[in-house]
PDB file of C-alpha atoms in Angstrom:
ATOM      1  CA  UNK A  20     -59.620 -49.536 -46.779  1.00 42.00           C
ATOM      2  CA  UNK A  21     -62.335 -48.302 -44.209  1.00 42.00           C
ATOM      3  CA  UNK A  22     -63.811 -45.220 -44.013  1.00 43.00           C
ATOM      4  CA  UNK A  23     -62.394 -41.970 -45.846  1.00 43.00           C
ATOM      5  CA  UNK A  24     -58.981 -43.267 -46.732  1.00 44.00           C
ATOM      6  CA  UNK A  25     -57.882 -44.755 -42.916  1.00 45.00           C
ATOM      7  CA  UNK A  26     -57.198 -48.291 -43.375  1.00 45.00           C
ATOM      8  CA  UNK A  27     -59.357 -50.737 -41.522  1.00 45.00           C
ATOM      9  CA  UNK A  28     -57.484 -52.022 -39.617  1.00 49.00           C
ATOM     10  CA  UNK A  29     -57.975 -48.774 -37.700  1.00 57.00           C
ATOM     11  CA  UNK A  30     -61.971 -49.001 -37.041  1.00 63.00           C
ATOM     12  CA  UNK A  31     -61.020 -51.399 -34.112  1.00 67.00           C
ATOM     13  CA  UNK A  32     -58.972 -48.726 -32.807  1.00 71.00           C
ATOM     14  CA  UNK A  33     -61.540 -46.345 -33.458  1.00 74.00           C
ATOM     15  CA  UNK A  34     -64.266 -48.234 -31.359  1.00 76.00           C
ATOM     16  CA  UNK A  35     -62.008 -49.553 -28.542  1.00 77.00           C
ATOM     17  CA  UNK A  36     -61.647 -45.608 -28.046  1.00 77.00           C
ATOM     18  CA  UNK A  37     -65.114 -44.721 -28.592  1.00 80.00           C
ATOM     19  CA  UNK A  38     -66.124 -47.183 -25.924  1.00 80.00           C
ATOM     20  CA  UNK A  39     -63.656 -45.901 -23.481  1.00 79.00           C
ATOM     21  CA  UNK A  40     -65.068 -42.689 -23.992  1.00 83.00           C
ATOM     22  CA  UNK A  41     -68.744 -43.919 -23.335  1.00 84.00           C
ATOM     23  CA  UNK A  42     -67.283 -45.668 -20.517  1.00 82.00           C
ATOM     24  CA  UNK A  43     -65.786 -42.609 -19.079  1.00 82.00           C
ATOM     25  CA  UNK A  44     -68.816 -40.767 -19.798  1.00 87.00           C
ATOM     26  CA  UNK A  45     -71.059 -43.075 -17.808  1.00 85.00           C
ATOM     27  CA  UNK A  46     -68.371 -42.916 -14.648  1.00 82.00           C
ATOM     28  CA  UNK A  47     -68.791 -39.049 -14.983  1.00 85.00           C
ATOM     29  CA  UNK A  48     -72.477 -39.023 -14.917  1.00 86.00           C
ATOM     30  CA  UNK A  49     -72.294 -41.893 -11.793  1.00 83.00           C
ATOM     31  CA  UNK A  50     -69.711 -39.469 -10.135  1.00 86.00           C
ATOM     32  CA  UNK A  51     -71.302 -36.237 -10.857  1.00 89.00           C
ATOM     33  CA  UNK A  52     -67.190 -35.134 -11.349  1.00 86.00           C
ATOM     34  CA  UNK A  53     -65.834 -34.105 -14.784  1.00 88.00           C
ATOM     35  CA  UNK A  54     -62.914 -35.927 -15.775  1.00 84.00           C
ATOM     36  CA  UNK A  55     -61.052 -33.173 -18.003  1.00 87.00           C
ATOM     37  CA  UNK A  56     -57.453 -34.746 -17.647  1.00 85.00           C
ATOM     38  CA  UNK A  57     -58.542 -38.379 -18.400  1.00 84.00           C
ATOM     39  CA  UNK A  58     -60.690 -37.302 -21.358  1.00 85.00           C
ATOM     40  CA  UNK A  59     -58.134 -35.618 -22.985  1.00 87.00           C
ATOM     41  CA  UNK A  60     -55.956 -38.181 -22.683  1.00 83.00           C
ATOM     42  CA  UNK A  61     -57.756 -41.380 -23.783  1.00 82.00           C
ATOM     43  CA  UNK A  62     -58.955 -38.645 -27.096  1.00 84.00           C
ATOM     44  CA  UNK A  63     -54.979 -37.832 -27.776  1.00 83.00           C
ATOM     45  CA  UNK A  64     -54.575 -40.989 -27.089  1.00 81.00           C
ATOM     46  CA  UNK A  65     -56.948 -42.355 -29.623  1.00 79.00           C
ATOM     47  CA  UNK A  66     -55.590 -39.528 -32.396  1.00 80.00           C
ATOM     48  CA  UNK A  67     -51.868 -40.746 -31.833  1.00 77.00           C
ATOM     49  CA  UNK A  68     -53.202 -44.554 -32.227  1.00 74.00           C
ATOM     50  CA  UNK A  69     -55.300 -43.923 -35.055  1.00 70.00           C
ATOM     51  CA  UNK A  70     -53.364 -41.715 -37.661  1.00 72.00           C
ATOM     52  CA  UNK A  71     -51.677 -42.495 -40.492  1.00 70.00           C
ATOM     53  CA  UNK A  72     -48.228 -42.298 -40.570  1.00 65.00           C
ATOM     54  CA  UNK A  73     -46.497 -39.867 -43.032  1.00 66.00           C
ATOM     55  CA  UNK A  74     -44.787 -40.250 -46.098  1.00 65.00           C
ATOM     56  CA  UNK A  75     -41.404 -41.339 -46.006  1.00 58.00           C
ATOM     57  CA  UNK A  76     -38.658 -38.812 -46.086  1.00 63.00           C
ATOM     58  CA  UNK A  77     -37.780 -36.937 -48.895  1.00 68.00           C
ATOM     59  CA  UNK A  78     -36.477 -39.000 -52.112  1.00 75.00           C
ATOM     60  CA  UNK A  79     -33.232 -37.681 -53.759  1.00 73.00           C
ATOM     61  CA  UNK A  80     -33.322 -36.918 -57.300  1.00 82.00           C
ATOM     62  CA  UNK A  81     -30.507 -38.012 -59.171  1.00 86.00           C
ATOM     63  CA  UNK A  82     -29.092 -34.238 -59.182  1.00 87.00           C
ATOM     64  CA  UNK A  83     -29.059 -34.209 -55.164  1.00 85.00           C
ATOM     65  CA  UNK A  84     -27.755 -37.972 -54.704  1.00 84.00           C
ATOM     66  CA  UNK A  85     -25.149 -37.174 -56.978  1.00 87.00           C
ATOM     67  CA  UNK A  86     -24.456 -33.735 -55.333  1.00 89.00           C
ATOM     68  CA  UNK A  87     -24.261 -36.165 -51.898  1.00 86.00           C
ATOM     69  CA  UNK A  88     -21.919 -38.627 -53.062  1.00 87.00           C
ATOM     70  CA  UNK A  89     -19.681 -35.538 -53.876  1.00 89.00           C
ATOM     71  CA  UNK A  90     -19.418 -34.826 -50.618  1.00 89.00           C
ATOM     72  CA  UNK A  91     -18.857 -37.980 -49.044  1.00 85.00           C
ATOM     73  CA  UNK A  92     -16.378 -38.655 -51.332  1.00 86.00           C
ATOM     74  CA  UNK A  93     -14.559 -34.986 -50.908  1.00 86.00           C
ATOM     75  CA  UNK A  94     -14.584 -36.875 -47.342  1.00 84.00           C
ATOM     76  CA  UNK A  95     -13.099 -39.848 -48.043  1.00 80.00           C
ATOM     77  CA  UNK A  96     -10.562 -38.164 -50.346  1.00 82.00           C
ATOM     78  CA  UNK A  97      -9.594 -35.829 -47.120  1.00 82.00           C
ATOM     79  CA  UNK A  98      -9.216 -38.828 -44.680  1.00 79.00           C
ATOM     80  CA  UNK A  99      -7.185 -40.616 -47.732  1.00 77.00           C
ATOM     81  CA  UNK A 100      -5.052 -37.121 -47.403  1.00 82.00           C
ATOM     82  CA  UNK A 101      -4.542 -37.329 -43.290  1.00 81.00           C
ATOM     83  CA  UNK A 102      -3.585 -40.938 -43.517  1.00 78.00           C
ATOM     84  CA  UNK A 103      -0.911 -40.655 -46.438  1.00 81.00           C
ATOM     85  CA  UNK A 104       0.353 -37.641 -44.841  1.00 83.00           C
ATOM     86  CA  UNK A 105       0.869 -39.569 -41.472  1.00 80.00           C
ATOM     87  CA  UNK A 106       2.348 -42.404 -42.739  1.00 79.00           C
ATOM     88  CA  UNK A 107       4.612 -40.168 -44.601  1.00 82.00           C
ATOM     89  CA  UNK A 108       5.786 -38.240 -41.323  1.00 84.00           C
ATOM     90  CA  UNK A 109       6.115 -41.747 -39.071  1.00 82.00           C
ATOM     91  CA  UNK A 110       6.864 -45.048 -40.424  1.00 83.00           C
ATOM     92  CA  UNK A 111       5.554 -46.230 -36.770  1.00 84.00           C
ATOM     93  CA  UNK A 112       1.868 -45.154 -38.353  1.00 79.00           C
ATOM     94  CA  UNK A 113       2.780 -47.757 -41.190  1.00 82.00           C
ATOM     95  CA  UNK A 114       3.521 -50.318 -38.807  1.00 84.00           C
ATOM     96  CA  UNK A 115       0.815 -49.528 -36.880  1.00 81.00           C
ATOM     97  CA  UNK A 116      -1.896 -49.713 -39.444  1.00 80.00           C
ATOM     98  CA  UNK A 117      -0.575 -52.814 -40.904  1.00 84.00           C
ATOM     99  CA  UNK A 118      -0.159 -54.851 -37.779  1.00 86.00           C
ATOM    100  CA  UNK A 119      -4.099 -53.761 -36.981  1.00 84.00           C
ATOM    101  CA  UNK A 120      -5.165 -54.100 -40.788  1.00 82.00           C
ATOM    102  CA  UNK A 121      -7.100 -57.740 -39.515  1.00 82.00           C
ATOM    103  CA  UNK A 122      -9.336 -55.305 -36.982  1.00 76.00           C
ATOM    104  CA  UNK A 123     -10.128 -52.174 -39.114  1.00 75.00           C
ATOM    105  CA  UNK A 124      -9.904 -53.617 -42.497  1.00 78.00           C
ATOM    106  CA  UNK A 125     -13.412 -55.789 -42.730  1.00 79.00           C
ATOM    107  CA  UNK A 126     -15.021 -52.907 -40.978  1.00 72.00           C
ATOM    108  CA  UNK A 127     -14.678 -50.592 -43.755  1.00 74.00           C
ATOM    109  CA  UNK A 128     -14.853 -53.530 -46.388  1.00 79.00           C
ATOM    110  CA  UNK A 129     -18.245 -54.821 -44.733  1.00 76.00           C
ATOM    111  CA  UNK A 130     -21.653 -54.572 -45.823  1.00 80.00           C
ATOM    112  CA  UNK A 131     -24.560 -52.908 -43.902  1.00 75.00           C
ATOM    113  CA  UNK A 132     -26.167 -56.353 -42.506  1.00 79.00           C
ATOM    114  CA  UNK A 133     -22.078 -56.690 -41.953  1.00 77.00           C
ATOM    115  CA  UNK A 134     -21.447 -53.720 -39.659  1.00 72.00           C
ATOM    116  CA  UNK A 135     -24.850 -54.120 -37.848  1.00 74.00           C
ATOM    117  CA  UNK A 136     -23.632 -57.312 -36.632  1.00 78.00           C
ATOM    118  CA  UNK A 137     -20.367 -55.905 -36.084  1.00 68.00           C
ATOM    119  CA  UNK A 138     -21.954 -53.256 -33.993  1.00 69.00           C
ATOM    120  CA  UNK A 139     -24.398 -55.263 -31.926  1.00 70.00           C
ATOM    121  CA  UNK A 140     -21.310 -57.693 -31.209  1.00 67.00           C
ATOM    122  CA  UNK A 141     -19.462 -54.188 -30.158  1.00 61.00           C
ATOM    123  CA  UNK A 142     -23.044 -53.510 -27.673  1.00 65.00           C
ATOM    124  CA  UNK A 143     -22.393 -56.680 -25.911  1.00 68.00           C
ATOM    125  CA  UNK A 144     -18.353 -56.170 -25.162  1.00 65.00           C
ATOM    126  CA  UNK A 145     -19.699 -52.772 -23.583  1.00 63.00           C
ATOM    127  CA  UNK A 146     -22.427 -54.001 -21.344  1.00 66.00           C
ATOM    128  CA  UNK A 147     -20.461 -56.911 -20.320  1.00 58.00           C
ATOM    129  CA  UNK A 148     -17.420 -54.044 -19.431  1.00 62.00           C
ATOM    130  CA  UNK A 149     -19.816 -52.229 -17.681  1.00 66.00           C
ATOM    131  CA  UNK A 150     -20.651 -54.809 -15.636  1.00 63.00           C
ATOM    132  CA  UNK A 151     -16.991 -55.582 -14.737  1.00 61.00           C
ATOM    133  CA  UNK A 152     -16.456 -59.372 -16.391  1.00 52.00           C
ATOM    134  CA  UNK A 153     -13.546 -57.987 -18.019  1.00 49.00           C
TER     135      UNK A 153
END
């Protein structure tokens, strides 16, 4: 660690923007002009570079993940109730759903790594559609 808790790898930072700062401070003396704008930004500049990011966000307890999980599965139990109702009212929704079961089924059956492939493959269809090589 370097000095007061800011990890070292940020006195490099710290200089490079301490020498701009001389740097800029010799131009304004050779200039006889203030430079208010620039100085304020190479100093925000140096603040954004230099801090330490926060803590990740909040960490459930096992009271809120379990109060979370509640609702998502309230949610899945309500989308279980729209689809059984559906295929209840039209047997073309059974059909339907079975002859596409090879599209939609591994995307709710897949992992995370799984769908981010899945969606990054999805990305490329749409660029290449929106470049018109249908």
């Amino acid at each position: 660690m370097g000095e007061e808790g800011k990890p070292s790898s940020s006195l490099p930072d710290t200089q490079f923007f301490g020498l701009l700062s001389n740097l800029l401070q010799q131009v304004e003396s050779l200039t006889n002009q203030e430079e208010v704008e620039l100085r304020a930004k190479i100093e925000a500049l140096g603040l954004e570079v230099t801090k330490v990011p926060s803590k990740s966000t909040k960490i459930l307890d096992e009271l809120e993940l379990a109060s979370e999980l509640d609702k998502l599965s309230a949610k899945l139990d309500n989308v279980d109730e729209m689809i059984s109702s559906a295929m209840a009212a039209d047997p073309q929704v059974i059909s339907l759903l079975s002859d596409t079961a090879d599209v939609w089924m591994p995307v709710i059956t897949a992992t995370s790594d799984e769908r981010e492939i899945f969606a990054a493959s999805v990305e490329d269809i749409d660029k290449v559609e929106e470049k018109g090589f249908n």
